[in-house]
Amino acid sequence: MTGPRDPRRHSVTVHRPADFDEFWAATLERLKAVPLRPSFEYSESRSTAEVAVFDVRYDSFDGLRIAGWYAVPRPEYVPPPYPALMLLPGYMSEPVIPKAWARRGYAAFAVAPRGKLRSNERFNPGYPGLLVHNIVDPNTYSYRGFYVDAVRAVETVLTRPEVDPDRVGVHGSSQGGALTVTTAALLGDVVACGAAGAPYLCGFMDAARLTHSYPYEEINEYLRVHPDHERAVTESVGYFDGINFAPKIRVPMMVYLGMEDDVCPPETGFAVYDALDCPKELHTYDRCGHDAGIFWEIEKVESFLAGHLKPAVPTPSGDTTAVTSGVTAGVTSGTALSVAADQASTPEVTDGEFEAYWARVDAELAASKARPVIDLVPSRSTDDFTGYEIRISSLGDYRLFGYLSVPKGEGPFPGILATPNHGSVNNPPHYEDRLRYVMLTIMHRGQRLADSPFAASYPGLLTEGIESEQTYVYRGIVADCLRGAEFLAGQPSVDPARLAVVGDDLAVLTAARRPVFSAVEVGGALLYQAAARESDPGYPLEELNDHLRARPDTADALARTLAFFDAGRHAAAVRADVRVSVPPEEPTAQSGRLARLAADLGSGTTRYVLTHEGQTDADAADRWLAERLGVPASSKFDRQRA
């Protein structure tokens, strides 16, 4: 079947085990035998004049030690007691320190359930991997402990004397949306409200049939290898399906969906909303994908949570006022510790120093042979393409990991290098891209699957070794991307005249140092003009401010190091066609970082103004690349499985 679909008309079928309630009652009863043992360690460098930040640890199901970040207003900024807001993580992402929510008057707790980086000492199934870990046995399935870790996070935050136990909210999107549903269901007498975006883990089996996107593609891959396990999988996931939890919720809930979500199909979102038997509201956004319309939705989420949790926030005069809607009103940051980059003198890096630095990187990389090992992965291979996992050496003989996929048929084919995102996990290439391109996604040093002997921290990676350009971790990370470019360009299945690189400013640096690409697609900027960041830009750039709070004497060194990695400094060396996605809030090169980067890359750069409709923007990016690489465009949402 091909063509558009109407998610409202699809019927989702979910197996509900007869002993569903008994299973979870027994799980929570077993949890009671595990002492909580909470600890809150104050983090001075990550705290500000307005917000105190704590590194949190507690014990959960089967005695696993779980981590989180707790951010709370200082009492002179907003007096206690505070409503608690539990921020629940997505599948791939690590929890961000929730200082922004604390400034809105919440005692905000971002939890890292088992398997996340700071909670994976005893349980580390990987990504991909978590979704199908022990999936045929509900007693040992990964999400049994994972769901309970979120429940126990609520218990942990309620040990704080400044928290009002009658005002506890839960919020998250994707996997965080799923955990919002399950936590509200399992703690019905504790949680006061929940806001769930694009909820994952709802209608597992229908979702796996409706999409080829990860994480649900993990189920499809598992069943390619174990087709005889389908019935056992269906029965097992019934214990964990959000649609089965939803009827147990009695508190107000908000659900918001992107109508063209290719990751968590909206059909399953409608199903979980229909299953809710509580005060509820649903917001849908046409032409939005897994973003679920968050550009427009975030103010509604803030208002919904504030209406039920009633945080007090400071007025501009410094007085506090209970706010029931529009929680962003009245928050000021004038008392915040400023560590903006203008404290540094920004030492000049001459053209000679710049070129010599990168010439040394090239020479060291050339001296380190790639020594590739390529392994076939049957679960990621189909009649249309063959999937591989690769390991290659980079700067310092560091072994990298990559996902490689090659279309079947007569080549050579156009190739795409996906440079790593800032985060611990990068997904394998999307199914639709694997049909048309030789795809290579690299994990840089420190990311999962390339985390030996160095494992990256989030937050923390952005400042690793930053006090010298010679020791800065991004020296190796850029080299890792360059090695990926060399590997892809050398594959016999690749047409060397049709190569593209996609990503953030790492894609720009890669194209500048390896002129093998005919197209560069830039969707973000991390290190570009980072030395001129705002005093509170949010994470990950806030890591630079955290670093300077602890080491203010290193401001000049930090600025000098960043100058070597500024995409604007590399822009003149890029010879390929370039496309930069620019938010509509940045109409001119003076008004935003991505608009400025597009200007630096030259007048021939295609400047795409985002619509903030995720699928519209994804389709536009796909068309641009397809035109330059000579293949048909594809809509990941509209293409359906037979």
XYZ file of C-alpha atoms in Angstrom:
642
model
C 0.000 0.000 0.000
C 1.287 3.459 -0.842
C -0.022 6.988 -0.540
C -1.213 9.195 2.304
C -3.058 7.794 5.277
C -5.507 9.159 7.831
C -4.266 8.306 11.336
C -7.695 8.984 12.841
C -9.222 6.074 10.936
C -6.716 3.412 11.928
C -7.708 0.830 14.519
C -4.923 -0.115 16.939
C -5.140 -3.597 18.437
C -3.361 -4.165 21.753
C -3.135 -7.400 23.727
C -4.047 -6.777 27.388
C -2.882 -9.638 29.607
C -5.495 -10.944 32.033
C -3.082 -10.443 34.935
C -1.940 -6.941 33.871
C -2.981 -5.296 37.154
C -1.577 -8.121 39.259
C 1.752 -7.979 37.396
C 2.268 -4.301 38.192
C 0.973 -4.602 41.753
C 3.536 -7.351 42.341
C 6.244 -5.230 40.697
C 5.563 -2.270 42.984
C 5.351 -4.536 46.014
C 8.754 -5.993 45.129
C 10.099 -2.457 44.790
C 9.188 -1.708 48.414
C 11.855 -4.151 49.549
C 14.588 -1.978 47.984
C 15.692 0.882 50.264
C 15.614 4.205 48.412
C 18.963 5.524 49.741
C 18.648 8.934 48.031
C 21.642 11.256 47.763
C 21.725 14.873 46.554
C 25.205 16.247 45.836
C 25.341 19.995 45.258
C 27.030 20.991 41.971
C 28.562 24.414 42.457
C 29.744 24.946 38.875
C 26.344 24.074 37.401
C 24.411 26.231 39.857
C 23.649 29.926 39.379
C 22.493 32.825 41.521
C 18.898 31.794 40.764
C 19.043 27.991 40.695
C 20.754 25.302 42.769
C 21.686 22.097 40.921
C 22.207 18.668 42.486
C 23.555 15.376 41.154
C 21.030 12.829 42.422
C 21.365 9.063 43.009
C 18.862 6.532 44.355
C 18.263 2.776 44.388
C 15.553 1.205 42.280
C 14.228 -2.140 41.059
C 16.677 -5.025 41.625
C 18.937 -2.638 43.543
C 20.231 -0.701 40.529
C 21.620 2.738 41.334
C 19.870 5.381 39.224
C 21.011 8.948 38.505
C 19.267 12.221 37.831
C 19.646 15.991 37.873
C 17.667 18.105 40.338
C 17.354 21.859 39.850
C 15.477 24.027 42.336
C 15.005 27.788 42.721
C 17.043 29.423 45.442
C 14.686 30.536 48.225
C 15.651 34.195 47.816
C 14.637 33.928 44.143
C 11.381 32.007 44.685
C 10.358 30.985 48.220
C 9.372 27.360 48.909
C 7.421 25.166 48.861
C 7.734 24.262 45.180
C 5.710 22.027 42.899
C 7.741 19.093 41.617
C 8.045 18.538 37.884
C 9.378 15.176 36.745
C 11.078 15.457 33.332
C 11.234 12.093 31.625
C 13.779 11.335 28.870
C 13.472 10.307 25.252
C 14.839 7.024 23.960
C 18.187 8.288 22.697
C 18.715 11.434 24.726
C 20.465 11.882 28.036
C 18.580 14.030 30.588
C 19.430 17.730 30.460
C 19.967 19.674 33.676
C 16.548 21.350 34.060
C 17.632 24.849 35.109
C 15.116 26.518 32.796
C 12.191 24.825 34.565
C 13.621 25.700 37.980
C 13.685 29.356 36.972
C 9.960 29.009 36.301
C 9.402 28.065 39.936
C 9.551 24.264 39.833
C 11.609 21.759 41.760
C 12.568 20.039 38.516
C 13.962 16.507 38.389
C 15.347 15.004 35.155
C 15.791 11.282 35.627
C 18.214 8.941 33.817
C 16.596 5.484 34.024
C 18.667 2.316 33.783
C 20.737 2.061 30.641
C 21.262 5.824 30.368
C 24.916 6.787 30.651
C 24.979 7.674 34.327
C 22.806 4.679 35.260
C 24.348 1.897 33.182
C 26.962 0.338 35.445
C 24.939 -2.867 35.853
C 22.523 -2.617 32.923
C 23.679 -1.444 29.505
C 21.632 -2.961 26.646
C 22.608 -0.226 24.179
C 20.761 1.876 21.627
C 19.548 0.179 19.477
C 18.963 -2.608 21.944
C 16.869 -1.372 24.853
C 13.518 -1.943 23.121
C 14.120 -5.641 22.443
C 16.215 -6.550 25.496
C 14.572 -9.721 26.921
C 11.425 -8.749 25.025
C 9.839 -12.216 25.146
C 9.784 -12.368 28.959
C 7.803 -9.654 30.794
C 9.506 -10.538 34.083
C 12.965 -9.625 32.777
C 12.038 -7.232 29.943
C 14.085 -4.022 30.037
C 11.113 -1.726 30.492
C 9.933 -3.355 33.718
C 12.781 -1.780 35.657
C 12.836 1.269 33.386
C 9.214 2.179 34.195
C 9.834 1.621 37.889
C 12.907 3.882 37.807
C 10.579 6.769 36.877
C 8.205 5.840 39.721
C 11.074 5.772 42.174
C 12.290 9.154 40.892
C 9.019 10.620 42.163
C 9.588 8.984 45.533
C 13.094 10.475 45.568
C 12.039 14.047 44.877
C 9.343 13.772 47.551
C 12.067 13.307 50.183
C 12.965 16.981 49.700
C 11.469 19.263 52.373
C 11.052 22.139 49.900
C 8.717 20.098 47.651
C 4.925 20.271 47.994
C 3.758 16.620 47.790
C 0.327 17.689 46.541
C 1.762 19.343 43.419
C 3.660 16.752 41.384
C 3.560 16.826 37.586
C 5.114 14.601 34.927
C 6.171 15.677 31.464
C 8.069 14.297 28.489
C 7.916 13.545 24.795
C 8.417 10.319 22.833
C 9.764 7.843 25.406
C 9.232 10.650 27.906
C 5.610 10.750 26.775
C 5.318 7.017 27.414
C 6.833 7.399 30.885
C 4.437 10.270 31.573
C 1.537 7.884 30.923
C 2.949 4.951 32.901
C 4.080 7.053 35.862
C 0.727 8.816 36.132
C -0.987 5.417 36.012
C 1.266 3.709 38.561
C 1.225 6.683 40.978
C -2.387 7.708 40.669
C -2.566 8.980 44.247
C 0.614 11.069 43.924
C 0.777 12.629 40.461
C -1.430 15.687 39.900
C -1.172 16.041 36.094
C 0.801 14.980 33.046
C 1.731 16.311 29.606
C 2.743 13.678 27.040
C 4.086 14.492 23.598
C 4.256 11.957 20.731
C 3.949 9.045 23.174
C 6.157 6.050 22.421
C 5.567 2.472 23.683
C 1.896 2.612 22.738
C 0.549 0.038 20.292
C 3.976 -1.610 19.958
C 3.122 -4.093 17.227
C 0.948 -1.741 15.180
C 3.670 0.888 15.378
C 6.292 -1.566 14.125
C 4.054 -2.334 11.152
C 3.391 1.352 10.434
C 6.968 2.626 10.433
C 10.519 1.673 9.544
C 11.965 4.330 11.856
C 13.919 3.537 14.981
C 13.307 2.602 17.746
C 10.319 0.521 16.527
C 12.463 -0.817 13.677
C 14.285 -2.760 16.407
C 11.201 -4.997 16.651
C 11.155 -5.541 12.892
C 14.861 -6.413 12.939
C 14.396 -8.785 15.864
C 11.554 -10.602 14.097
C 13.581 -10.904 10.877
C 15.980 -13.087 12.845
C 13.379 -14.661 15.186
C 10.094 -14.853 13.209
C 8.866 -17.648 15.466
C 8.919 -15.261 18.455
C 6.209 -12.895 17.179
C 3.434 -14.299 19.375
C 5.635 -14.233 22.486
C 6.677 -10.651 21.723
C 3.044 -9.579 21.261
C 1.998 -11.126 24.561
C 4.974 -9.760 26.471
C 4.731 -6.127 25.348
C 1.084 -6.074 26.351
C 2.259 -5.670 29.951
C 4.111 -2.486 28.969
C 1.794 -0.847 26.454
C 0.735 2.686 27.347
C -2.729 2.014 25.945
C -3.232 -0.554 28.718
C -1.987 1.899 31.371
C -4.094 4.847 30.181
C -7.476 3.815 31.693
C -5.902 3.766 35.168
C -5.117 7.513 35.072
C -7.545 9.821 36.887
C -5.659 13.138 36.828
C -5.736 15.751 34.029
C -3.645 14.810 30.999
C -2.489 16.635 27.878
C -1.480 14.724 24.748
C 0.021 16.342 21.638
C 0.815 14.671 18.332
C 2.406 15.333 14.966
C 0.030 14.053 12.300
C 2.922 12.824 10.146
C 5.109 11.368 12.879
C 7.297 8.684 11.319
C 8.848 7.645 14.666
C 5.797 7.214 16.916
C 2.884 6.846 14.475
C -0.011 9.169 15.340
C -2.428 6.242 15.067
C -1.013 4.987 18.356
C -1.187 8.456 19.889
C -4.891 8.680 19.113
C -5.356 5.216 20.619
C -3.735 6.116 23.940
C -5.694 9.372 24.098
C -8.967 7.523 23.442
C -8.080 5.070 26.235
C -7.687 7.846 28.821
C -10.628 8.005 31.247
C -9.769 11.306 32.912
C -9.931 15.056 32.213
C -7.922 15.326 29.022
C -7.028 17.505 26.074
C -5.563 16.612 22.688
C -3.569 18.883 20.379
C -2.648 17.753 16.858
C -0.427 19.415 14.271
C -0.681 18.788 10.549
C 2.569 18.335 8.606
C 4.473 17.904 11.875
C 6.509 14.771 12.508
C 8.117 13.562 15.718
C 8.543 17.197 16.749
C 4.788 16.978 17.533
C 4.383 20.690 16.884
C 6.516 21.603 19.891
C 7.295 25.062 18.482
C 3.649 25.983 19.018
C 2.906 23.484 21.773
C 5.512 24.439 24.373
C 3.606 27.505 25.585
C 0.468 25.361 25.902
C 2.402 22.763 27.887
C 3.803 25.438 30.182
C 0.338 26.891 30.698
C -1.236 23.470 31.317
C 1.372 22.503 33.905
C 1.251 25.901 35.612
C -2.532 25.787 35.752
C -2.453 22.552 37.737
C 0.819 22.904 39.663
C 0.696 26.674 40.350
C 4.384 27.561 40.618
C 5.313 30.913 42.129
C 7.750 32.923 40.012
C 9.339 36.311 40.627
C 7.819 39.399 39.120
C 10.162 41.942 37.494
C 10.186 43.847 40.783
C 11.445 40.770 42.599
C 8.146 39.989 44.370
C 6.654 36.539 43.919
C 3.269 35.901 42.404
C 1.341 32.686 41.950
C 0.999 32.097 38.239
C -1.653 29.816 36.806
C -0.892 30.298 33.115
C 1.893 31.623 30.937
C 4.608 30.521 33.316
C 7.295 32.371 31.386
C 5.903 35.702 32.573
C 7.860 37.592 35.191
C 11.062 35.558 35.164
C 14.146 37.719 35.190
C 17.794 36.730 35.012
C 19.399 39.965 36.116
C 20.844 38.394 39.240
C 22.286 35.388 37.421
C 26.028 34.923 37.458
C 27.223 36.124 34.073
C 29.982 34.175 32.418
C 29.409 35.480 28.912
C 32.282 35.266 26.498
C 32.920 39.004 26.544
C 34.864 38.360 29.754
C 37.515 36.822 27.506
C 39.799 38.839 25.286
C 39.354 36.258 22.481
C 43.021 35.876 21.519
C 43.496 36.072 17.777
C 44.393 32.891 15.940
C 46.366 33.842 12.848
C 45.789 32.213 9.470
C 49.208 30.600 9.756
C 48.430 29.066 13.155
C 45.039 27.897 11.922
C 46.390 26.177 8.796
C 49.334 24.654 10.636
C 47.028 23.208 13.289
C 44.796 21.447 10.786
C 47.753 20.343 8.659
C 49.101 18.545 11.743
C 45.729 16.863 12.274
C 45.782 15.672 8.645
C 49.350 14.399 8.975
C 48.627 12.510 12.197
C 45.489 11.004 10.706
C 47.385 9.893 7.604
C 49.937 8.179 9.851
C 47.153 6.212 11.590
C 45.931 3.539 9.188
C 42.174 2.934 9.064
C 42.415 -0.882 9.394
C 38.687 -1.358 8.680
C 36.735 -4.362 9.884
C 33.339 -4.768 8.193
C 30.740 -7.196 9.580
C 27.486 -8.174 7.887
C 24.358 -7.620 10.020
C 21.545 -9.939 8.810
C 18.862 -8.229 10.921
C 19.562 -4.926 9.127
C 19.659 -6.490 5.668
C 16.679 -6.893 3.347
C 16.007 -7.669 -0.304
C 16.705 -3.981 -0.999
C 19.919 -3.266 0.923
C 22.670 -4.870 2.990
C 23.543 -3.614 6.456
C 26.998 -3.709 8.017
C 28.755 -2.584 11.182
C 32.249 -1.237 10.743
C 35.220 -0.437 12.947
C 37.993 1.827 11.740
C 40.927 3.562 13.371
C 41.226 7.315 13.655
C 43.569 9.837 15.259
C 45.627 8.264 18.005
C 44.666 4.813 16.699
C 41.262 5.250 18.331
C 38.773 2.623 17.107
C 35.509 4.075 15.826
C 32.176 2.399 15.124
C 29.879 2.995 12.182
C 26.668 1.826 10.529
C 27.124 1.165 6.804
C 24.291 0.303 4.437
C 24.584 -0.441 0.716
C 21.626 -0.711 -1.712
C 21.327 -3.909 -3.696
C 21.450 -3.707 -7.450
C 23.794 -2.263 -9.990
C 25.928 0.585 -8.643
C 27.757 2.710 -8.070
C 25.339 4.604 -5.835
C 25.392 8.094 -4.356
C 26.743 8.159 -0.816
C 25.895 10.117 2.317
C 28.040 10.562 5.398
C 25.958 11.401 8.471
C 28.252 13.169 10.926
C 27.541 12.394 14.585
C 24.972 14.348 16.554
C 25.944 15.845 19.915
C 24.751 13.090 22.201
C 25.585 9.591 23.299
C 23.619 7.774 20.571
C 23.277 7.909 16.790
C 20.667 5.744 15.072
C 21.386 3.477 12.122
C 20.385 5.099 8.817
C 16.695 5.355 8.020
C 15.150 2.642 5.860
C 14.121 5.101 3.134
C 17.664 6.469 2.846
C 19.119 2.975 2.672
C 16.987 2.276 -0.412
C 18.677 5.070 -2.382
C 22.117 5.774 -0.947
C 25.200 4.134 0.441
C 24.799 5.417 3.987
C 27.503 5.752 6.623
C 26.810 6.968 10.151
C 29.875 7.310 12.367
C 30.018 7.216 16.179
C 32.822 9.556 17.194
C 35.157 8.779 20.076
C 33.379 8.548 23.389
C 29.922 7.881 21.965
C 28.234 4.545 22.562
C 29.863 1.729 20.576
C 33.020 3.867 20.333
C 33.376 4.455 24.068
C 36.532 2.519 24.852
C 38.849 3.593 26.399
C 37.105 6.995 26.589
C 33.400 7.341 27.414
C 31.884 10.750 26.797
C 29.834 12.555 29.438
C 26.632 14.478 28.753
C 26.918 17.160 30.017
C 30.703 17.323 29.961
C 31.882 16.382 26.483
C 31.836 19.938 25.175
C 34.530 21.056 27.615
C 36.699 17.926 27.677
C 40.296 19.169 27.356
C 39.142 22.609 26.199
C 41.908 24.574 27.886
C 44.215 23.832 24.951
C 43.488 23.319 21.276
C 45.968 20.429 21.387
C 44.042 18.506 24.061
C 40.482 19.493 23.149
C 38.338 16.415 22.508
C 36.889 17.932 19.343
C 40.317 17.723 17.704
C 39.827 13.965 17.704
C 36.113 14.183 16.938
C 36.717 16.206 13.764
C 39.420 13.721 12.782
C 36.887 10.925 13.294
C 34.551 12.609 10.810
C 37.414 13.057 8.340
C 38.263 9.364 8.618
C 34.610 8.554 7.955
C 34.703 10.708 4.819
C 37.822 8.917 3.590
C 36.278 5.511 4.242
C 33.014 6.295 2.458
C 34.700 7.910 -0.538
C 36.868 4.814 -0.937
C 34.005 2.311 -1.104
C 33.686 0.673 -4.559
C 29.888 0.856 -4.298
C 30.004 4.688 -4.096
C 29.894 7.091 -7.028
C 32.651 9.593 -6.110
C 30.887 12.337 -8.068
C 27.769 12.026 -5.904
C 28.780 12.340 -2.272
C 27.048 14.368 0.440
C 27.701 15.071 4.101
C 24.925 16.000 6.521
C 24.838 17.168 10.129
C 25.676 20.231 12.190
C 28.845 22.291 11.899
C 30.848 19.044 11.951
C 29.546 18.568 8.401
C 31.000 21.967 7.447
C 34.416 21.169 8.909
C 34.410 17.761 7.217
C 33.568 19.234 3.810
C 36.206 21.936 4.274
C 39.013 19.486 5.084
C 37.932 16.724 2.663
C 36.758 18.272 -0.645
C 35.170 15.058 -1.932
C 31.581 16.176 -1.405
C 29.216 17.715 -3.921
C 26.549 18.614 -1.339
C 26.545 19.665 2.323
C 23.349 19.826 4.349
C 23.616 21.745 7.636
C 20.834 21.446 10.180
C 22.450 23.018 13.236
C 25.474 24.749 14.686
C 27.159 23.892 17.970
C 30.695 25.296 17.966
C 30.030 28.114 15.479
C 30.682 31.429 17.280
C 30.409 29.523 20.572
C 32.799 31.950 22.237
C 30.185 34.671 21.723
C 27.336 32.682 23.260
C 24.726 34.185 25.547
C 25.178 34.034 29.311
C 22.527 31.273 29.546
C 22.093 29.616 26.134
C 20.834 26.270 27.427
C 22.623 22.946 27.139
C 24.904 21.848 25.577
C 26.428 25.349 25.174
C 25.718 26.029 28.848
C 28.520 23.542 29.553
C 30.959 26.303 28.560
C 29.471 28.587 31.205
C 29.561 25.783 33.776
C 33.246 25.326 33.003
C 33.987 29.020 33.453
C 32.101 29.164 36.732
C 34.557 26.586 38.033
C 37.624 27.960 36.192
C 37.122 31.651 35.344
C 40.872 31.989 34.784
C 40.590 29.838 31.630
C 38.325 32.197 29.667
C 41.050 33.290 27.236
C 42.234 29.719 26.650
C 38.661 28.550 26.041
C 38.056 31.291 23.473
C 41.312 30.506 21.686
C 40.532 26.798 21.471
C 37.053 27.394 20.097
C 38.478 29.624 17.348
C 40.083 26.582 15.693
C 36.705 24.814 15.478
C 34.517 27.701 14.344
C 32.702 26.685 11.152
C 32.859 30.286 9.954
C 36.648 30.068 9.876
C 36.420 26.908 7.746
C 33.629 28.148 5.463
C 35.829 29.544 2.696
C 37.328 26.095 2.066
C 33.939 24.468 1.328
C 33.516 23.900 -2.421
C 30.271 21.914 -2.434
C 26.677 23.090 -2.773
C 25.502 23.967 0.732
C 22.072 24.166 2.305
C 21.555 25.639 5.783
C 18.284 25.324 7.706
C 17.534 28.659 9.353
C 14.769 29.257 11.923
C 12.212 31.881 10.845
C 13.158 33.833 13.961
C 16.475 34.565 12.184
C 15.416 36.565 9.105
C 18.787 38.267 8.656
C 22.423 37.337 9.078
C 22.590 39.662 12.077
C 19.774 38.019 13.998
C 20.854 34.432 14.550
C 23.741 31.988 14.495
C 22.517 29.800 11.625
C 21.684 32.807 9.487
C 25.188 34.127 10.117
C 26.698 30.749 9.264
C 24.760 30.682 5.989
C 26.174 34.128 5.168
C 29.710 32.987 6.003
C 29.337 30.033 3.642
C 28.797 32.394 0.730
C 26.163 33.872 -1.534
C 25.624 30.545 -3.311
C 24.418 28.866 -0.117
C 20.800 27.720 -0.135
C 19.166 29.263 2.885
C 16.092 27.221 3.822
C 13.760 28.942 6.272
C 12.240 26.329 8.557
C 8.472 26.087 8.806
C 8.657 24.361 12.217
C 6.500 21.655 10.653
C 8.800 18.701 11.097
C 7.667 16.655 8.122
C 7.487 19.658 5.793
C 11.062 20.529 6.701
C 12.255 16.913 6.459
C 10.701 16.503 3.011
C 12.311 19.734 1.801
C 15.723 18.551 2.990
C 15.185 15.177 1.338
C 14.240 16.789 -1.990
C 17.288 19.074 -1.956
C 19.693 16.192 -1.422
C 17.898 13.901 -3.880
C 18.107 16.526 -6.628
C 21.847 16.945 -6.154
C 22.569 13.240 -5.895
C 20.316 12.199 -8.763
C 17.772 9.973 -7.023
C 14.002 10.180 -6.476
C 12.766 12.132 -3.471
C 10.910 10.275 -0.735
C 8.386 11.093 1.972
C 9.113 8.910 4.969
C 5.565 9.332 6.223
C 3.638 8.628 3.026
C 5.563 5.510 2.006
C 3.778 2.599 3.658
C 4.692 -0.992 4.053
C 2.987 -3.598 1.930
